[in-house]
Short mmCIF file of C-alpha atoms in Angstrom, two decimals:
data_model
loop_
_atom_site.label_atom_id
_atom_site.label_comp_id
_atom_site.label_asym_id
_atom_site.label_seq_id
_atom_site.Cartn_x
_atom_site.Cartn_y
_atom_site.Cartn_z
CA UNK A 60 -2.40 77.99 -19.95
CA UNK A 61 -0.59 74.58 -19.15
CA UNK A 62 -0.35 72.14 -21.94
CA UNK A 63 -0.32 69.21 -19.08
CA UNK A 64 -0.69 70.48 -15.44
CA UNK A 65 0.15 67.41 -12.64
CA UNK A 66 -1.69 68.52 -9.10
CA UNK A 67 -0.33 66.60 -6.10
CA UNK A 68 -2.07 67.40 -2.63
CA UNK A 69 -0.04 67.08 -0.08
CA UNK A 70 0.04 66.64 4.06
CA UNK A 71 3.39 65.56 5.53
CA UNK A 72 4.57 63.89 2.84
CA UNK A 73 8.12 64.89 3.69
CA UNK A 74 9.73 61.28 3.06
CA UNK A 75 7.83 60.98 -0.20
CA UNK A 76 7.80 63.45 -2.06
CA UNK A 77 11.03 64.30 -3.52
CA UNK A 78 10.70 61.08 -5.22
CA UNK A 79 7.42 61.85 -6.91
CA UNK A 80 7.78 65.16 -8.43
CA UNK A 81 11.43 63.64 -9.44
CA UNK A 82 9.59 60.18 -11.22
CA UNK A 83 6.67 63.24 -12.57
CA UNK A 84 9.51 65.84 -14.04
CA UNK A 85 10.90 62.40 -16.16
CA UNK A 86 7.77 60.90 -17.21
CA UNK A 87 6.07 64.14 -18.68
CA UNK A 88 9.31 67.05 -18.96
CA UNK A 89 6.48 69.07 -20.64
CA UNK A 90 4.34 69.18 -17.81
CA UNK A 91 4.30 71.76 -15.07
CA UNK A 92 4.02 70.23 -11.13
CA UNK A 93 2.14 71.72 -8.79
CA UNK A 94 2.49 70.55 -5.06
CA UNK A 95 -0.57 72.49 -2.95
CA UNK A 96 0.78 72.23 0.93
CA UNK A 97 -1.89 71.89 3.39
CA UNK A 98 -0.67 72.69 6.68
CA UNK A 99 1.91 70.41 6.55
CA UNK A 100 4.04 70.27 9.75
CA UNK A 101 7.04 69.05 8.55
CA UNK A 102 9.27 69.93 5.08
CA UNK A 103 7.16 68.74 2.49
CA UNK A 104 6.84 72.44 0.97
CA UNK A 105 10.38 73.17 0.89
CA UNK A 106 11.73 69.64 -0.38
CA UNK A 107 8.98 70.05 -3.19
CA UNK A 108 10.64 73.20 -4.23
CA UNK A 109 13.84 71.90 -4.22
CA UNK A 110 12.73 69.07 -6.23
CA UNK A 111 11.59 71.27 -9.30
CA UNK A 112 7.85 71.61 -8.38
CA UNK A 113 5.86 74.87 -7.87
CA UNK A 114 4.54 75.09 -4.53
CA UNK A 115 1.65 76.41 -3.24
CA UNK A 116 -0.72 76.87 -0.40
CA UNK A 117 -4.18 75.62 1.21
CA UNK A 118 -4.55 76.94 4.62
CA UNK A 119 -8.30 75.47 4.85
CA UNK A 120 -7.83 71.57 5.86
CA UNK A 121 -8.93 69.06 3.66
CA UNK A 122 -8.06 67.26 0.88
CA UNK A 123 -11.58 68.70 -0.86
CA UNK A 124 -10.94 72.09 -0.06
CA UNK A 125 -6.96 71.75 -1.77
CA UNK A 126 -8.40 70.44 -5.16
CA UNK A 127 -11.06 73.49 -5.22
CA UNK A 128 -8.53 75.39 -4.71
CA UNK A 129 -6.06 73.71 -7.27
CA UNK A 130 -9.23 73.73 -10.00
CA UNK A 131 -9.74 77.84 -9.28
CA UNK A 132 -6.28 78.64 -9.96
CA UNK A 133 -4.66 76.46 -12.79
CA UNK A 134 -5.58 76.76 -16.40
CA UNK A 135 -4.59 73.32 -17.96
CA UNK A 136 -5.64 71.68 -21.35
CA UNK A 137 -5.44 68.42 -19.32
CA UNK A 138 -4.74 68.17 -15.19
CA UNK A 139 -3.70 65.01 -13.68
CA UNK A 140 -4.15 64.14 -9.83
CA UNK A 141 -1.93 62.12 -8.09
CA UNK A 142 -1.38 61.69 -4.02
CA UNK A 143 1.87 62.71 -2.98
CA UNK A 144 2.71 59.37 -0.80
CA UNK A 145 4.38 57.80 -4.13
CA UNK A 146 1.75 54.72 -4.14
CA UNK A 147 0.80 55.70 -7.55
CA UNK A 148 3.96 55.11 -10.61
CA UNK A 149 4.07 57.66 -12.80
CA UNK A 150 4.30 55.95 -15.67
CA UNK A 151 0.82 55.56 -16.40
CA UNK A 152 0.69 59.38 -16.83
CA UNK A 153 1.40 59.34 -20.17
CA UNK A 154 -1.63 56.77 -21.05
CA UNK A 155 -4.40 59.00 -19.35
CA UNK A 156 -3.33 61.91 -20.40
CA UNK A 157 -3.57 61.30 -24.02
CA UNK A 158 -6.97 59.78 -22.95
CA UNK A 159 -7.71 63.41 -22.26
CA UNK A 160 -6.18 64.97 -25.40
CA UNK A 161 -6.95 62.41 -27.79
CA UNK A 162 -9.82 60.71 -26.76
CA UNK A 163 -11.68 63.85 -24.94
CA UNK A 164 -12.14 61.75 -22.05
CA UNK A 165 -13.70 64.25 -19.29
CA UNK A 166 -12.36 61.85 -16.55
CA UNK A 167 -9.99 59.17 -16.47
CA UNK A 168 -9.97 57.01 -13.37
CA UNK A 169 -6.20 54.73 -12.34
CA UNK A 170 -8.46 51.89 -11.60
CA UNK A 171 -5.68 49.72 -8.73
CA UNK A 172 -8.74 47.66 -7.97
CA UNK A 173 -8.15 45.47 -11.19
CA UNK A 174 -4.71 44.72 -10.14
CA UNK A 175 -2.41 45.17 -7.17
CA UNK A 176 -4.87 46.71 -4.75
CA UNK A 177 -5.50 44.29 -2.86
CA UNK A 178 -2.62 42.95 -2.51
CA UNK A 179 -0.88 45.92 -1.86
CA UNK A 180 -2.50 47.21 0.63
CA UNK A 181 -2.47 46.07 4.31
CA UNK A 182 -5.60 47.57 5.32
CA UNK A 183 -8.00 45.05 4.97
CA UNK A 184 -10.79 47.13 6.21
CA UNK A 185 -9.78 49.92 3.42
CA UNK A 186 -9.98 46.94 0.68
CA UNK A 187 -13.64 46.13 1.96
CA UNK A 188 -14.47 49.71 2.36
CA UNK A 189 -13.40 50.41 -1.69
CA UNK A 190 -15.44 47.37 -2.66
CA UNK A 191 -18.57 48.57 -0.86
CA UNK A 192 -18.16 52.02 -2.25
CA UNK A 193 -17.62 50.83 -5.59
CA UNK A 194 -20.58 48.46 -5.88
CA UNK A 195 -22.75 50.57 -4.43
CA UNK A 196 -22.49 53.94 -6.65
CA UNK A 197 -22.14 51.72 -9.51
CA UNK A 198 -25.76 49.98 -8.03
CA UNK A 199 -27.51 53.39 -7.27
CA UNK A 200 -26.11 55.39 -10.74
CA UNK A 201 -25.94 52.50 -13.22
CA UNK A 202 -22.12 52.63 -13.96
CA UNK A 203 -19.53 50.57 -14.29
CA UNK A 204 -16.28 53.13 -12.84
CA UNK A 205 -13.85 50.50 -11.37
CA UNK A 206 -11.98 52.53 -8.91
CA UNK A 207 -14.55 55.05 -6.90
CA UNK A 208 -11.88 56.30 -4.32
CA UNK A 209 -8.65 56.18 -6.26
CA UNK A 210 -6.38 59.56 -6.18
CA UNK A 211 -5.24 58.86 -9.52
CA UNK A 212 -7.31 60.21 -11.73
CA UNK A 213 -6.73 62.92 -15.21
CA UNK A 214 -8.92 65.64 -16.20
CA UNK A 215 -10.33 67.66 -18.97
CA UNK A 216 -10.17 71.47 -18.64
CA UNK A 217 -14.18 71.45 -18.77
CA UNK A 218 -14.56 68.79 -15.99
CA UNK A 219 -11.87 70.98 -13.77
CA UNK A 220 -13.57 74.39 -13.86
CA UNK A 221 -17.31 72.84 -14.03
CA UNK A 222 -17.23 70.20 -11.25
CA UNK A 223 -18.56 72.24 -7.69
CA UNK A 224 -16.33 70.72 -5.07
CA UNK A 225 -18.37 71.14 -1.65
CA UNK A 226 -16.60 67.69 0.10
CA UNK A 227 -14.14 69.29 2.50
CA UNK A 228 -12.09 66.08 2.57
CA UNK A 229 -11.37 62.35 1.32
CA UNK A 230 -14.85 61.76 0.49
CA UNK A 231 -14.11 64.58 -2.74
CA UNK A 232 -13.57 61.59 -5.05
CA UNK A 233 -15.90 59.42 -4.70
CA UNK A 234 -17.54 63.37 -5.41
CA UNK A 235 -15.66 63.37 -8.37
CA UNK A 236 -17.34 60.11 -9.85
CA UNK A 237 -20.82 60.53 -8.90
CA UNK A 238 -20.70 64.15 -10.66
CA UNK A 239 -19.14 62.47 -13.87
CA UNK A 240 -21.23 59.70 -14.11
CA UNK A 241 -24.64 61.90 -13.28
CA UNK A 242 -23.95 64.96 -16.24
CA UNK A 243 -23.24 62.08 -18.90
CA UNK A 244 -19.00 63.00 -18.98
CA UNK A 245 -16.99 60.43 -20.95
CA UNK A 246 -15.16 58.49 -18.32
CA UNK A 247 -12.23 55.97 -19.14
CA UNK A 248 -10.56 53.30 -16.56
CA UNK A 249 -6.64 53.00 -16.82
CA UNK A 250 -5.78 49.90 -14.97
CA UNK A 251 -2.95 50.74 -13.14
CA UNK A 252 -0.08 49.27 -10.62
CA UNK A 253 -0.57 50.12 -7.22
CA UNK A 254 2.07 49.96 -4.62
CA UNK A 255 1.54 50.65 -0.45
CA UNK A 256 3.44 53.52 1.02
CA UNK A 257 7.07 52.83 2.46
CA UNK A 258 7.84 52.03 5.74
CA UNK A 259 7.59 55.13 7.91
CA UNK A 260 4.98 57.10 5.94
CA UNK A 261 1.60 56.91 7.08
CA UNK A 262 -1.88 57.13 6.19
CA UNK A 263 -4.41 60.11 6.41
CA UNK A 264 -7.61 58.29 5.59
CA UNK A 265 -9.41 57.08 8.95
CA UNK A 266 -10.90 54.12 7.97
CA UNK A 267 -14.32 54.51 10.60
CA UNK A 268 -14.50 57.99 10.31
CA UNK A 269 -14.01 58.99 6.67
CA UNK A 270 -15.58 55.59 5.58
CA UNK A 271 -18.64 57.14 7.48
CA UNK A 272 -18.15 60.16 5.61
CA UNK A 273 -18.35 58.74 2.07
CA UNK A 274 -21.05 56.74 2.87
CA UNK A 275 -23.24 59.49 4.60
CA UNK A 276 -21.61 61.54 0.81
CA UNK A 277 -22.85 58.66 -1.47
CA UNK A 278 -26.45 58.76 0.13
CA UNK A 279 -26.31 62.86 0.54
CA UNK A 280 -25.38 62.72 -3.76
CA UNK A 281 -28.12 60.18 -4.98
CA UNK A 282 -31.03 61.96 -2.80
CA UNK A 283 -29.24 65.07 -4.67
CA UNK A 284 -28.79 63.72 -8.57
CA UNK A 285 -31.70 61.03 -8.36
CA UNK A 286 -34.43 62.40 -6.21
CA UNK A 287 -37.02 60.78 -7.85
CA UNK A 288 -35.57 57.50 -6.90
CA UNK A 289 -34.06 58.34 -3.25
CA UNK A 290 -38.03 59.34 -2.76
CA UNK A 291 -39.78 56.83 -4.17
CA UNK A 292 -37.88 54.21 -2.44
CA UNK A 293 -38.90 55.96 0.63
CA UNK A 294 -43.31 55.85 -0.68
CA UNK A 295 -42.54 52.08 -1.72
CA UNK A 296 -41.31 51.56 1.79
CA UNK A 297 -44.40 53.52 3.90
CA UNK A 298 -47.38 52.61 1.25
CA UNK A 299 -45.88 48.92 1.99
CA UNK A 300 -46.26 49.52 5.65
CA UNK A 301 -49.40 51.49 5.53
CA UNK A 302 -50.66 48.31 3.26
CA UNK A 303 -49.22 45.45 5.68
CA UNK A 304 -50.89 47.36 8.53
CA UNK A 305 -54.30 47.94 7.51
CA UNK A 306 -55.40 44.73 5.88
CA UNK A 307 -55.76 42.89 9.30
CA UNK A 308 -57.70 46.20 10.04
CA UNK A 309 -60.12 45.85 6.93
CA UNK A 310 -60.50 42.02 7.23
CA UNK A 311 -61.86 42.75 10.49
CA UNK A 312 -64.55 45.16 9.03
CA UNK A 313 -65.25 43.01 6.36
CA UNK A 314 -66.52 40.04 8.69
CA UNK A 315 -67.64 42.16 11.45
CA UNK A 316 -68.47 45.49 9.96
CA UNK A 317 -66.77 46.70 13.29
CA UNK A 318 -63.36 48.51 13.16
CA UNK A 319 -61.63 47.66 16.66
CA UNK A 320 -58.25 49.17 16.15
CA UNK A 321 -58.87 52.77 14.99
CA UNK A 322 -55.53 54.26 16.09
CA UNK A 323 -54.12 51.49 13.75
CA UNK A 324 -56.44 52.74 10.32
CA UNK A 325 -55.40 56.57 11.44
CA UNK A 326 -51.90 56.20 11.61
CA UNK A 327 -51.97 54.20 8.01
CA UNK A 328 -53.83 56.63 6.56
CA UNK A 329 -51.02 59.29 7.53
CA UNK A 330 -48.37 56.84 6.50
CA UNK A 331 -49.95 56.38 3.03
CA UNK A 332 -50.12 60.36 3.10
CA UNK A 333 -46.97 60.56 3.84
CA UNK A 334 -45.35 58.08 1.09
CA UNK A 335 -48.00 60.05 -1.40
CA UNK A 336 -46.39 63.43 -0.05
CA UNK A 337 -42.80 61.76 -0.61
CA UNK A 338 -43.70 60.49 -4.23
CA UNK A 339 -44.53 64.14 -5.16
CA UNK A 340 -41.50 65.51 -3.86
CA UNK A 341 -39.03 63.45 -5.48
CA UNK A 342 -41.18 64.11 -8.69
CA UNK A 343 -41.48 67.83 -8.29
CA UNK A 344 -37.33 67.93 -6.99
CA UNK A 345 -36.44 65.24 -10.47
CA UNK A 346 -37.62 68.56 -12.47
CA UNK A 347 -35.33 70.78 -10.97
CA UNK A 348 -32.55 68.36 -11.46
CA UNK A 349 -33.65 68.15 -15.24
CA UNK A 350 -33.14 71.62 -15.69
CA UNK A 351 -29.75 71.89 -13.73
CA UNK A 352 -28.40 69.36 -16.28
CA UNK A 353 -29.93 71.81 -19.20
CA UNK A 354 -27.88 74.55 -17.66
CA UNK A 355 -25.16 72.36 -17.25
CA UNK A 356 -24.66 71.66 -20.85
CA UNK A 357 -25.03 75.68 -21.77
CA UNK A 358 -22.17 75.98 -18.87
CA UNK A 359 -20.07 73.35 -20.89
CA UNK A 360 -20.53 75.22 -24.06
CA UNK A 361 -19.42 78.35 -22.60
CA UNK A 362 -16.14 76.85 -20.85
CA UNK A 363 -15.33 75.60 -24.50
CA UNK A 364 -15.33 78.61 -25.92
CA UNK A 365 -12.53 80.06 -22.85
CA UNK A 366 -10.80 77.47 -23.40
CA UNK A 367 -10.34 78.08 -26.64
CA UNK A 368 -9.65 81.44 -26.12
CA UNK A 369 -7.09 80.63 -23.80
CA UNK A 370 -5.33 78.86 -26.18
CA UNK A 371 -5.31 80.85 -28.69
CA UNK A 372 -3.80 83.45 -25.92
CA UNK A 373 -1.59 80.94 -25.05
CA UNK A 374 0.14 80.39 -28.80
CA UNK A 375 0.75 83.91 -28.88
#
């Protein structure tokens, strides 16, 4: 078992990331580096090595499916994340990692929306894309995480080997959050600097398509952790239909004792059926929920005792 293990998830990050397992080896010596390769086309596996890091590999594409993979096979006391594209300094390592040790933080986020983000960064849609993302899960769950999408982030050994990764790509932090904030983890924000990747190093993150990808994530997460709210919204929105609709229908009857539009009371009785129908299922699906979270904390108890185990494995 690691005392400190640093995960960097890398894709063609052959210009990069020499430097960043170099800055990680001199900011935490007693840390061990892990660089997970994923299909790279170019030498990022073999200049990692050379560099001092511990290289492995993640055949399945997808920034998601690297960090399941990374969680399954490293036994850490505290794990910190960092993109291997040097926009995140290593010297705030130090800082959230002892928020993990000393603190027993479950997750700490390197929040670059508080300072150079946006200034940084050159992609303006990517800068209104964070904002959205970030006021909107802090909206829907009640929080107040100040970085949603950052890849700097530090870890507890029970948030590692209890979070269930099923986002297959950049969409896996905002993931991250949304799991932390819904089973009550302690969460810290590290403000940290944030610089834009050198000249020649580009990107992975489509801004359309992955954008649609955390949003569709964000919506597919609070039907998923809130159900009783993602379906009640949905009964508020049809009784208030089925409502509108009728009254011209019953103000009719009431002066005439007619009713003219019949297809109009039918299909606002099935409307108010159906938002009755939704109300019940978010109710009935907010039970299930409950009792995941029960489990959940059992499942937390458990990993405490392996890791404690571990350790005591690992001091002999």
């Amino acid at each position: 078992m690691d005392d400190i293990a640093v995960l960097i998830p890398c894709y063609n990050e052959a210009q990069t990331i020499r430097k960043v397992v170099t800055d990680w080896k001199k900011e935490l010596p007693e840390a061990v580096i892990y660089v997970y390769d994923n299909n790279s086309t170019d030498n990022t596996a073999v200049i990692a090595e050379e560099a001092g890091a511990i290289v492995r590999h993640e055949y399945m594409q997808g920034k998601g499916n690297v960090i399941r993979r990374m969680f399954r096979e490293i036994d850490a006391k505290a794990y910190i994340m960092v993109d291997g594209d040097d926009t995140y300094p290593a010297e705030y390592g130090r800082k959230m990692v002892n928020c993990v040790l000393q603190k027993n933080a479950d997750m700490v986020v390197g929040d670059r929306l508080s300072s150079t983000y946006f200034k940084e960064n050159k992609r303006p849609f990517h800068n209104f894309g964070n904002s959205i993302v970030r006021a909107s899960i802090n909206f829907l769950f009640h929080t107040e995480i100040k970085d949603i999408m950052t890849g700097y982030r530090a870890f507890s050994f029970q948030f590692a080997k209890s979070f269930p990764v099923l986002s297959r790509g950049f969409e896996i932090e905002t993931e991250m959050s949304i799991h932390a904030v819904d089973k009550n983890m302690q969460v810290e924000n590290v403000v940290i600097e944030y610089r834009d990747r050198p000249v020649g190093s580009e990107s992975k993150l489509n801004t359309y398509s992955d954008g649609m990808k955390v949003l569709k994530t964000i919506m597919r997460l609070f039907r998923t952790y809130k159900p009783s709210a993602y379906f009640g919204t949905i009964a508020a929105v049809l009784a208030l239909l089925s409502v509108i609709f009728v009254i011209p229908v019953f103000s009719v009857y009431l002066k005439t004792a007619l009713v003219p539009n019949f297809p109009t009371l039918i299909v606002c009785g099935f409307t108010m059926l159906a938002a009755i129908l939704s109300l019940f299922t978010g109710l009935q699906l907010q039970n299930s929920v409950q009792k995941n979270r029960q489990d959940f904390e059992m499942q937390l108890i458990r990993l405490d005792h392996v890791r404690k185990d571990l350790e005591a494995d690992y001091e002999k």
